[in-house]
Coordinates of N, CA and C in Angstrom, one line a residue:
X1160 N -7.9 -44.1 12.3 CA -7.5 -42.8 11.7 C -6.9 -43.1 10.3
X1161 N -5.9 -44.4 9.8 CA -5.6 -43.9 9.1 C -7.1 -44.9 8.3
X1162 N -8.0 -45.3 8.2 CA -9.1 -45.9 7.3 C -9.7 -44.4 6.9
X1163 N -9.9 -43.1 7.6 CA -10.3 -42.0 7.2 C -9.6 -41.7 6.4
X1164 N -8.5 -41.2 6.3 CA -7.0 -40.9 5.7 C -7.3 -41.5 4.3
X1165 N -7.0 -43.1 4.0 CA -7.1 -43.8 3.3 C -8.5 -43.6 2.5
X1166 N -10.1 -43.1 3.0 CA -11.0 -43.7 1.7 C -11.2 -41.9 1.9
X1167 N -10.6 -41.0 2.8 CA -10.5 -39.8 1.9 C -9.6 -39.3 0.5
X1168 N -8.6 -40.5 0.7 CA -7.3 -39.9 -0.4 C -8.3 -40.9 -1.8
X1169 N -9.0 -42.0 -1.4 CA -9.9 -42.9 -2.3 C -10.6 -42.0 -2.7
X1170 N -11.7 -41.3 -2.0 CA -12.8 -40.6 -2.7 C -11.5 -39.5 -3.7
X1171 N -11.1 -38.8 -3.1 CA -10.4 -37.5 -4.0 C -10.2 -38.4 -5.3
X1172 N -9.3 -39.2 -5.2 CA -8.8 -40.0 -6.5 C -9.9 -40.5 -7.5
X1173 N -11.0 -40.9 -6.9 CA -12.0 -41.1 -7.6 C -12.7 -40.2 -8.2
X1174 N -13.2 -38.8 -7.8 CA -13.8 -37.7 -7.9 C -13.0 -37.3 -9.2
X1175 N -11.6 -37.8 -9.3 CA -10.7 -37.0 -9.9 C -10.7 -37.8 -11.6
X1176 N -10.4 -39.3 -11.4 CA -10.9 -39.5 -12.6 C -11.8 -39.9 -13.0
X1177 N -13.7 -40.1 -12.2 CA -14.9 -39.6 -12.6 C -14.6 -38.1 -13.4
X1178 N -14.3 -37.0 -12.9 CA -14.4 -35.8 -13.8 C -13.9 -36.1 -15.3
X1179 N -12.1 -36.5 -15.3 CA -12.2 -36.7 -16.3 C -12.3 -37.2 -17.3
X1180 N -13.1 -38.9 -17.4 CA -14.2 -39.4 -17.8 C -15.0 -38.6 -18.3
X1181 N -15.9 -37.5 -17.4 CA -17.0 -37.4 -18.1 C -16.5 -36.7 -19.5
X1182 N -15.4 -35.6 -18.7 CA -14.6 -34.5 -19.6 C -14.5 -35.1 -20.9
X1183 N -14.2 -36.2 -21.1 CA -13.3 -37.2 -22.4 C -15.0 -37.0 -23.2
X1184 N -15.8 -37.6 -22.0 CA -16.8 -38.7 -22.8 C -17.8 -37.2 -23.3
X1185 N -17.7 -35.9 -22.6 CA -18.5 -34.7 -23.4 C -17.6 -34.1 -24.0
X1186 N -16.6 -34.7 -24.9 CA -15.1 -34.1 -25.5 C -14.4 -32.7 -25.1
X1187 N -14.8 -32.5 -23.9 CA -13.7 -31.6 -22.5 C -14.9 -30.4 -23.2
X1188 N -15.8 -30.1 -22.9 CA -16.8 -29.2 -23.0 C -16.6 -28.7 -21.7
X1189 N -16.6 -29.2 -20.1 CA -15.9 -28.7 -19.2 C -15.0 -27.8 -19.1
X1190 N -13.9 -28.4 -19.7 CA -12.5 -27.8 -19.9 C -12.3 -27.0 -20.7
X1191 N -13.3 -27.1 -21.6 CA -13.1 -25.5 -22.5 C -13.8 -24.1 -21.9
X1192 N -15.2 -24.7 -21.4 CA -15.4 -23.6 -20.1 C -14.3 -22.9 -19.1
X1193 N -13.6 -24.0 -18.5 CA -12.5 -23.6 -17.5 C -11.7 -22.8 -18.3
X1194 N -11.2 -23.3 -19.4 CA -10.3 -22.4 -20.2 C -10.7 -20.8 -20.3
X1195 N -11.9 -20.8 -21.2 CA -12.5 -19.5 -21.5 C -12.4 -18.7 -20.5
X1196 N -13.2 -19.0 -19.1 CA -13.2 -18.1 -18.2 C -11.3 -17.8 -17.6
X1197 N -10.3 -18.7 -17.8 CA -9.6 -18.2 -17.6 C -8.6 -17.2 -18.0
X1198 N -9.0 -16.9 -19.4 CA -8.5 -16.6 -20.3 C -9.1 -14.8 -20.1
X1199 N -10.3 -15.2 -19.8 CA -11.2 -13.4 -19.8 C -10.3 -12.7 -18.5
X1200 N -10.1 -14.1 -17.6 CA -9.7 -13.6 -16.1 C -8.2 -12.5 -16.2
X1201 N -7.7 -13.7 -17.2 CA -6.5 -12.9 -17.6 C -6.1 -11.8 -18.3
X1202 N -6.9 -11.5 -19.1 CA -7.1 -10.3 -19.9 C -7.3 -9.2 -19.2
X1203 N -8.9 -9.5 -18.2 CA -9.0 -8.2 -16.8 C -7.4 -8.2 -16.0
X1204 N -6.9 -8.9 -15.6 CA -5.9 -8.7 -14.7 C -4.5 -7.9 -15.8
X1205 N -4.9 -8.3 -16.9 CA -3.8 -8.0 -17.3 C -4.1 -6.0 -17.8
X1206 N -5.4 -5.9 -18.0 CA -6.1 -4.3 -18.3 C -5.4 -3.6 -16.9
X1207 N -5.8 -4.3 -15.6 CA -5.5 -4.2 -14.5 C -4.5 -3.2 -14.3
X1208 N -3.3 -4.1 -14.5 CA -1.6 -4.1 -14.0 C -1.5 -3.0 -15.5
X1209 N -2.0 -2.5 -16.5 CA -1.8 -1.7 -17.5 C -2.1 -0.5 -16.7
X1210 N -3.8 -0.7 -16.0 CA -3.8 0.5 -15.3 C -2.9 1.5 -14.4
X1211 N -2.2 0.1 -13.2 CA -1.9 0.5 -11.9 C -0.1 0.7 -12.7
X1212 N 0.2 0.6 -14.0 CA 1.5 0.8 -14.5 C 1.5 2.7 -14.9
X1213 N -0.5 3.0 -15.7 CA -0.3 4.2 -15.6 C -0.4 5.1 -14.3
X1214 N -1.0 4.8 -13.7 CA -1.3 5.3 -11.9 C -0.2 5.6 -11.9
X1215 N 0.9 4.4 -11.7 CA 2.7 4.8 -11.3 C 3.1 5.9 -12.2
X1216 N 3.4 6.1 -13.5 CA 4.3 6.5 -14.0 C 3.0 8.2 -13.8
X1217 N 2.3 8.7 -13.8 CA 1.5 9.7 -13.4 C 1.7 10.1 -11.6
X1218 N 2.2 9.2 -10.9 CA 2.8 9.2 -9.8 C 4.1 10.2 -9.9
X1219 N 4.6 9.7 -10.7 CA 6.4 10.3 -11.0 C 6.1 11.8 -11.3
X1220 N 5.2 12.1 -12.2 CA 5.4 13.2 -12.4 C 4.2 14.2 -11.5
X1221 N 3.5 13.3 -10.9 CA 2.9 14.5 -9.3 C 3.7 14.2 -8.7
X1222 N 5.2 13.8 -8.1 CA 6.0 13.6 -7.2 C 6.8 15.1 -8.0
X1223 N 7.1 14.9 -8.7 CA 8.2 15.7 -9.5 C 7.5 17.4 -9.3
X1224 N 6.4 17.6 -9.9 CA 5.8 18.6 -9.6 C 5.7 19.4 -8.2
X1225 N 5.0 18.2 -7.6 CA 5.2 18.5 -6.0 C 6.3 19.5 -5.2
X1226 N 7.6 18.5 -5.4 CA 8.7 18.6 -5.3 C 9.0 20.4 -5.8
X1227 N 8.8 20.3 -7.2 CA 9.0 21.8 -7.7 C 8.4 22.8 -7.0
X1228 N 7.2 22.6 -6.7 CA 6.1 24.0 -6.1 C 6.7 23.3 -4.6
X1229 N 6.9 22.7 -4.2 CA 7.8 22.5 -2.7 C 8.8 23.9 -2.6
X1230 N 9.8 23.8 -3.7 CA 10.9 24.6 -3.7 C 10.6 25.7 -3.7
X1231 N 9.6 26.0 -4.9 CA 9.6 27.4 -4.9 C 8.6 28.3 -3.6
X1232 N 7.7 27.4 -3.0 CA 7.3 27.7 -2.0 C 7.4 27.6 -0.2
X1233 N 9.3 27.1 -0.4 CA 9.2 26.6 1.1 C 10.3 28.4 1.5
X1234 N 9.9 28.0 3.0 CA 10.2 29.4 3.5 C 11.5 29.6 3.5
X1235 N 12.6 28.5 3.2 CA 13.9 28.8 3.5 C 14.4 29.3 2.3
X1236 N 14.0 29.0 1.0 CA 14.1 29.8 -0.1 C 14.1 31.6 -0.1
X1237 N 12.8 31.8 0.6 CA 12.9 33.1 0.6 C 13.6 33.9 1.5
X1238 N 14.2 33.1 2.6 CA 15.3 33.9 3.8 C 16.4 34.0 2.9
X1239 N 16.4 33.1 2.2 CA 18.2 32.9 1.1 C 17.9 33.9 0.5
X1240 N 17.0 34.1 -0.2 CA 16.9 35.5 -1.4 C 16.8 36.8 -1.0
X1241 N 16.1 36.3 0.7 CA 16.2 38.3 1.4 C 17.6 38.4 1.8
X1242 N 18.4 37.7 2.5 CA 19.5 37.4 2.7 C 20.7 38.3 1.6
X1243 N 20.6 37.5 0.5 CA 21.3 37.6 -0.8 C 21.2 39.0 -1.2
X1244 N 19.6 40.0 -0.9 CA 19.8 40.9 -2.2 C 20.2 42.3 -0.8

């Protein structure tokens, strides 16, 4: 068990600076890929959460609205006003 253990934590360790080797030796042409895409990733996510910020605040004011035509339309309003006159 642990000879698995051991030439799995070998391979990973190897895999790991094989990669960066190559990275050095094609002057991180890899790693500027990884960058770029991460960068686009983050821009979408970030359009995203700009979205789902106007969603919310357009939320507030169909809550608010709601709320208004609630009042003027619920039935206990109009007992109070037949009531009243």
């Amino acid at each position: 068990m642990f000879k698995l253990i051991f030439r799995t934590i070998f391979i990973i360790v190897f895999v790991i600076f094989i990669s960066i080797g190559i990275a050095v030796w094609k002057g991180g042409e890899p790693f500027r890929w990884l960058g770029e895409k991460t960068v686009t990733t983050g821009k979408i996510i970030q359009r995203l959460g700009d979205y789902i910020d106007d969603v919310k605040a357009g939320s507030h004011k169909i809550k608010k609205t709601y709320e208004e035509i609630k009042d003027t339309v619920s039935p206990e309003k109009h007992e109070d006003n037949r009531k009243s006159k």
